Amino acid sequence: MNLPKRYLITSALPYANGLKHIGHLAGAYLPADIYVRYLKAQKRDVVYVCGSDEHGTAIPIQATAEGTTAQAIIDKYHPIMAQNFKDLGIDFDIYHRTSDPLHHETAREFFTKLNDNGNLEIKESEQYFDEQANTFLADRYIKGTCPNCAYENAYGDQCERCGKSLSPDELINPVSTLSGNTPIKKATKHWYLPLDRHEDFLRNWILKEHANDWRSTVVGQCKSWIDGGLQARAVTRDLDWGVKVPAKDAEGKVLYVWFDAPIGYISATKQWALNTGKDWRPYWEDKETKLVHFIGKDNIVFHCLIFPVMLKLHGNILPDNVPSNEFMNLEGDKMSTSRNWKIEMQDYIDDFINKENGGSQMADVLRYYLTLIAPETKDSEFTWQGFQDANNSELVSIFGNYVNRCFVLMHKLCKGKVPPLHAEALTDLDKATMAEIQGTKEKVENLLEQYKFRDALFEVINLSRIGNQYMQKKEPWIVAKQTAENGQPTAEAQQSIDNTLHICLQLCANLAVLINPFLPFTARKMCYLMKVVDKMLDWDNAGKLKLLSVGYTLRAPELLFRKIEDSEIAYQLEKLKSAIVSREAAVVSKEPVTMEENSPKFADVKSEIVFDDFAKIDLRVGTIVSAEKVEKADKLLKLSVDLGFETRTIVSGIALHFKPEDIVGKQVTVVVNLAPRKMRGIESNGMILMAEDANGKLHFINPEGEINAGAGVS
RNA sequence: GGCGAGGUAGCUCAGUUGGUUAGAGCACAGGAUUCAUAACCCUGAGGUCACGAGUUCAAAUCUCGUUCUCGCUACCA
C-alpha cells in the first residue's frame, strides 16, 4: 500500500451560537479524533484542524435578541466549545475561529482569486430592503408567517418551528426585524458560484471515481443533488457581520457564511503552521496529502459538492474521503437544539466528568458508547439505558475487569513483578492467544483505514474478552494450589502461572496501545499502572509480545471504570423528561425555547394597523360543498365553497388534518378578496381561516350556529 | 409528489460480488467457577431477514409493486 505523505483531517466547524450536543460529537468530532490519534500513534504526518464558525446572520440576530453584540456572543461560546472538546479528549492541533483576521484575509484572497479568474458570476436580483434602516435585509432579518406551518415568527431562511428551509419570498407578511416595517423590494448585486458549470466534474469525480470507496449514503445524497440540477449559489450577502467582500461596489456586503466557513479549514491550517513554524502549503496543495473531512449528513452538500468545486477552482487538492455520519437520535426522538431534546457536551461534562465521580475516565465512557452506536450507515439511537449497559457490562465487566484481575493475580502469584516466559513450557493455548494479539492489531488497523470505527472498537474489546477466556482456561489460581512440601507451588505449577500471567500482562499492554485512539484517558491510566511512558502507546508496539520487561514491578491495581448506578440513569431520564415539558410549552408559545426561559410565551402581537387596513379584508361565511385531495400534493385539498353569491374553488393546505368527506357541509370563514394564487396548477380564489391549537392541530373558524352562506364577517 | 438512505433476534447493530442449518454484543435462562468491579467462563433459547410478487438450481442479498422511518426537495393554510 502506498501511504500518503501527509494527512489533513478536518471536523465540521461548529457554529458559535450555542453549545453543541453529543449528536454533533458522535458525528463529526469523535470519529475524526479516533482516526487522528491512530495516525499520530503511527507517527504519520497529520494535522487535525477545526474551529468556531462565527459568521452568518444567526449570530447578530441572536445578539439583538439578547441585547448584546455579535462579538460578545462568539467570544462567549468559542472558549466554552474549545474547552468542551478538550474535556472530551478531542485533540485538535488547532481550534481556530473564523473571526480571526487571518481567516478574513484567507477568505478574501480565496474570493478574489476566483473572481479574478472569472469563476464567479455577478447577478442582480430583487431583495428585501428596509427603508428606515437603509439596508438590505439578509434572510434572517426578515420574519413572517411560515407558509409551511403558519408559524408567525419564521425567519427568511428557515422556520424554527417546523424546520423547513425557506426563502424570504415565501414568507407571508414579511416584516423587517430591524424596524418592524414591511420591507420593499430593491435591486441589488451579488456574486454567484455557478455550480452548474461543474456538473460533469462532480458527476465523474463522485459518482464514478468514488462510487465504491465513499459511503453509500454520501454518494447517494450527492447523486440526488446532481441529478436534481445544480444551480448557481449566491456567494455574497447584504450584511455587515462577516468577511467583507473584496471587490468594487461591494459596500455593505459580506461573504455568505457557507462560502467562508470551509475556508476556515485553510486559515486554521495557516495558524497552526504559524504556531509551529511549519509550512501550511503542502497540506492544501500537494497531491500527496490525504484530505479527509469528517461531518454530519447535513453537511454533505457543502463538503462533497460546493467546497470541492471551490478548491478545484482555487487550485487546491480535493478531499480523499468525506466519511459523513447519519444522525443520532435520543430516546426515540430526533435530537434538536430548538426543541431542547438533546444532551449537551457541557451537561455530560458537568454530570459525569467534573464531579468526583470518575473524572476523565468518564469522558472515555461517553466516547465508548458513542463509538459503539455511531451512525455510520444509518441513523442510530442513544438511550441512557444503553449507555449504562455498555459501561457496566462491557467496559467495566469485560475490559476493566480483565485488567484488574490481571493485576490482582500478578500481585498474588508473581510478587508484583512481570513473570518470565518459559518458552519450553508453552501450551497450544498460550500460542494461540499470542497469535490473537497480533491478529487483533491487523484487524483494527484495516477497519480504521476504512473508517469503520465501531467494528474496530469491537475488536479491541474482543481482545480483552479473549484475555478473559484464556485466563479462565488456564486458571492460575487453581494451578497455584499444586504446592510442594514447602507450601509454595511446585516448579511446574509456577512455570504455568508465570507463562499465563506473562501473556496476560502483555495482552494488557497491547490493549492499552489498541484502545488508545478510542479511549485515550484509559490508555494513559493503563500506562500509569504499568509504570511505562506514553511512548509505549506507539502503534508500532501493537501486536508485540515484549512490551513489559520480565521482572519489572507494576503498580497495585486500580479500577479503570466504575459502574454507573440506576439512580444516575433515572436522573438523566428525568432531566430529559423536563425537556419534553418545555418542548410542549414551546409549541404553545410558538417560540423556540431557550434554556433560560421555559415559561409559555405567545407570538408577538403584530404591529398596529388602522381600521382602514382591517376594512380592506373582506371576510365571508361560506359552506364547503365539495372537497377532494389534490393530486401529487400531500397537504392540499381542493374545496368548492358556496359563498352565497357564487361558488368558488379554494385550495387549502389542510389535507393532513381533515378527510375530504368529513368537511363537506362545514361552515368556514373565507377571505374572499385575496389575490388568486395558483397551487399545483389549480387556481385558488380565497383563503380559509384556521386556528391552530397547542398540538398543532388545525380548527376551522366558523359561526356559532348555521347561518346563510355569504354573510359578512367583521 | 420527486430523489436519496434505511426497515434483519427483546435492545443496539453486522451481513462483502445471490450459495449449506442468517450472525455479533447486550439483555434473558441454565450450568460451572471464585483470581476479579455479584465480575469472568461454558451452554442454551430467539428471527416468515417490513409485506407481496418475479428472476434463479439457489434470494436478507437482484427486479417490480406496497408500506413505514429519516433526510433533501416541491406544493402549502
PDB file of C-alpha atoms (C1' of nucleotides) in Angstrom, chain B residues 5-77:
ATOM      1  C1'   A B   5     -30.760   6.250   2.719  1.00  0.00           C
ATOM      2  C1'   G B   6     -32.927   2.654   5.683  1.00  0.00           C
ATOM      3  C1'   G B   7     -36.685  -1.406   7.742  1.00  0.00           C
ATOM      4  C1'   U B   8     -32.587  -8.219   9.979  1.00  0.00           C
ATOM      5  C1'   A B   9     -33.341 -11.700  17.379  1.00  0.00           C
ATOM      6  C1'   G B  10     -36.397  -8.163  23.370  1.00  0.00           C
ATOM      7  C1'   C B  11     -32.433  -3.876  22.584  1.00  0.00           C
ATOM      8  C1'   U B  12     -28.177  -1.735  19.610  1.00  0.00           C
ATOM      9  C1'   C B  13     -26.355  -3.267  15.129  1.00  0.00           C
ATOM     10  C1'   A B  14     -23.169  -6.682  11.183  1.00  0.00           C
ATOM     11  C1'   G B  15     -24.220  -9.309   6.854  1.00  0.00           C
ATOM     12  C1'   U B  16     -18.743  -8.227   1.138  1.00  0.00           C
ATOM     13  C1'   U B  17     -19.546  -9.848  -5.852  1.00  0.00           C
ATOM     14  C1'   G B  18     -27.006 -14.157  -4.556  1.00  0.00           C
ATOM     15  C1'   G B  19     -24.559 -20.485  -2.304  1.00  0.00           C
ATOM     16  C1'   U B  20     -25.164 -25.115   3.048  1.00  0.00           C
ATOM     17  C1'   U B  21     -28.967 -25.098   9.487  1.00  0.00           C
ATOM     18  C1'   A B  22     -28.984 -15.917   8.836  1.00  0.00           C
ATOM     19  C1'   G B  23     -24.526 -13.512  12.677  1.00  0.00           C
ATOM     20  C1'   A B  24     -22.311 -10.369  16.954  1.00  0.00           C
ATOM     21  C1'   G B  25     -22.684  -7.698  21.506  1.00  0.00           C
ATOM     22  C1'   C B  26     -26.019  -6.675  25.341  1.00  0.00           C
ATOM     23  C1'   A B  27     -30.345  -8.356  27.899  1.00  0.00           C
ATOM     24  C1'   C B  28     -32.603 -13.291  29.275  1.00  0.00           C
ATOM     25  C1'   A B  29     -32.375 -18.780  31.061  1.00  0.00           C
ATOM     26  C1'   G B  30     -29.464 -22.921  32.809  1.00  0.00           C
ATOM     27  C1'   G B  31     -24.636 -24.650  34.333  1.00  0.00           C
ATOM     28  C1'   A B  32     -19.667 -24.117  36.146  1.00  0.00           C
ATOM     29  C1'   U B  33     -16.227 -21.197  38.955  1.00  0.00           C
ATOM     30  C1'   U B  34     -14.184 -17.782  42.721  1.00  0.00           C
ATOM     31  C1'   C B  35      -8.264 -14.511  40.850  1.00  0.00           C
ATOM     32  C1'   A B  36     -11.634 -10.388  39.734  1.00  0.00           C
ATOM     33  C1'   U B  37     -15.902  -4.324  39.972  1.00  0.00           C
ATOM     34  C1'   A B  38     -22.485 -10.113  42.174  1.00  0.00           C
ATOM     35  C1'   A B  39     -17.410  -9.570  37.805  1.00  0.00           C
ATOM     36  C1'   C B  40     -15.483 -13.798  34.411  1.00  0.00           C
ATOM     37  C1'   C B  41     -16.177 -18.675  31.743  1.00  0.00           C
ATOM     38  C1'   C B  42     -19.432 -22.562  29.300  1.00  0.00           C
ATOM     39  C1'   U B  43     -24.197 -23.868  27.246  1.00  0.00           C
ATOM     40  C1'   G B  44     -28.958 -22.545  25.623  1.00  0.00           C
ATOM     41  C1'   A B  45     -33.314 -20.285  23.997  1.00  0.00           C
ATOM     42  C1'   G B  46     -34.903 -16.130  19.896  1.00  0.00           C
ATOM     43  C1'   G B  47     -35.712 -14.046  13.645  1.00  0.00           C
ATOM     44  C1'   U B  48     -41.789 -15.709   7.856  1.00  0.00           C
ATOM     45  C1'   C B  49     -34.402 -11.054   7.204  1.00  0.00           C
ATOM     46  C1'   A B  50     -41.201  -4.846   6.745  1.00  0.00           C
ATOM     47  C1'   C B  51     -45.099  -7.016   3.206  1.00  0.00           C
ATOM     48  C1'   G B  52     -46.426  -9.133  -1.785  1.00  0.00           C
ATOM     49  C1'   A B  53     -44.943 -10.937  -6.447  1.00  0.00           C
ATOM     50  C1'   G B  54     -40.999 -12.112 -10.012  1.00  0.00           C
ATOM     51  C1'   U B  55     -35.927 -13.872 -11.918  1.00  0.00           C
ATOM     52  C1'   U B  56     -32.849 -18.279 -10.442  1.00  0.00           C
ATOM     53  C1'   C B  57     -30.971 -24.902  -9.250  1.00  0.00           C
ATOM     54  C1'   A B  58     -30.440 -21.220  -5.137  1.00  0.00           C
ATOM     55  C1'   A B  59     -32.678 -14.571  -2.691  1.00  0.00           C
ATOM     56  C1'   A B  60     -31.739 -10.928   3.587  1.00  0.00           C
ATOM     57  C1'   U B  61     -28.799 -10.110  -0.998  1.00  0.00           C
ATOM     58  C1'   C B  62     -31.124  -8.987  -7.862  1.00  0.00           C
ATOM     59  C1'   U B  63     -36.100  -6.810 -10.329  1.00  0.00           C
ATOM     60  C1'   C B  64     -41.039  -4.714  -9.698  1.00  0.00           C
ATOM     61  C1'   G B  65     -45.034  -3.224  -6.504  1.00  0.00           C
ATOM     62  C1'   U B  66     -46.918  -1.906  -1.471  1.00  0.00           C
ATOM     63  C1'   U B  67     -45.971   0.003   3.374  1.00  0.00           C
ATOM     64  C1'   C B  68     -43.303   2.514   7.421  1.00  0.00           C
ATOM     65  C1'   U B  69     -38.927   5.681   9.278  1.00  0.00           C
ATOM     66  C1'   C B  70     -35.145   9.529   8.368  1.00  0.00           C
ATOM     67  C1'   G B  71     -33.006  13.322   5.117  1.00  0.00           C
ATOM     68  C1'   C B  72     -33.116  16.643   0.769  1.00  0.00           C
ATOM     69  C1'   U B  73     -36.770  18.783  -2.469  1.00  0.00           C
ATOM     70  C1'   A B  74     -41.817  20.518  -4.479  1.00  0.00           C
ATOM     71  C1'   C B  75     -46.852  22.175  -3.342  1.00  0.00           C
ATOM     72  C1'   C B  76     -48.991  24.789   1.474  1.00  0.00           C
ATOM     73  C1'   A B  77     -53.136  27.362   5.405  1.00  0.00           C
TER      74        A B  77
END
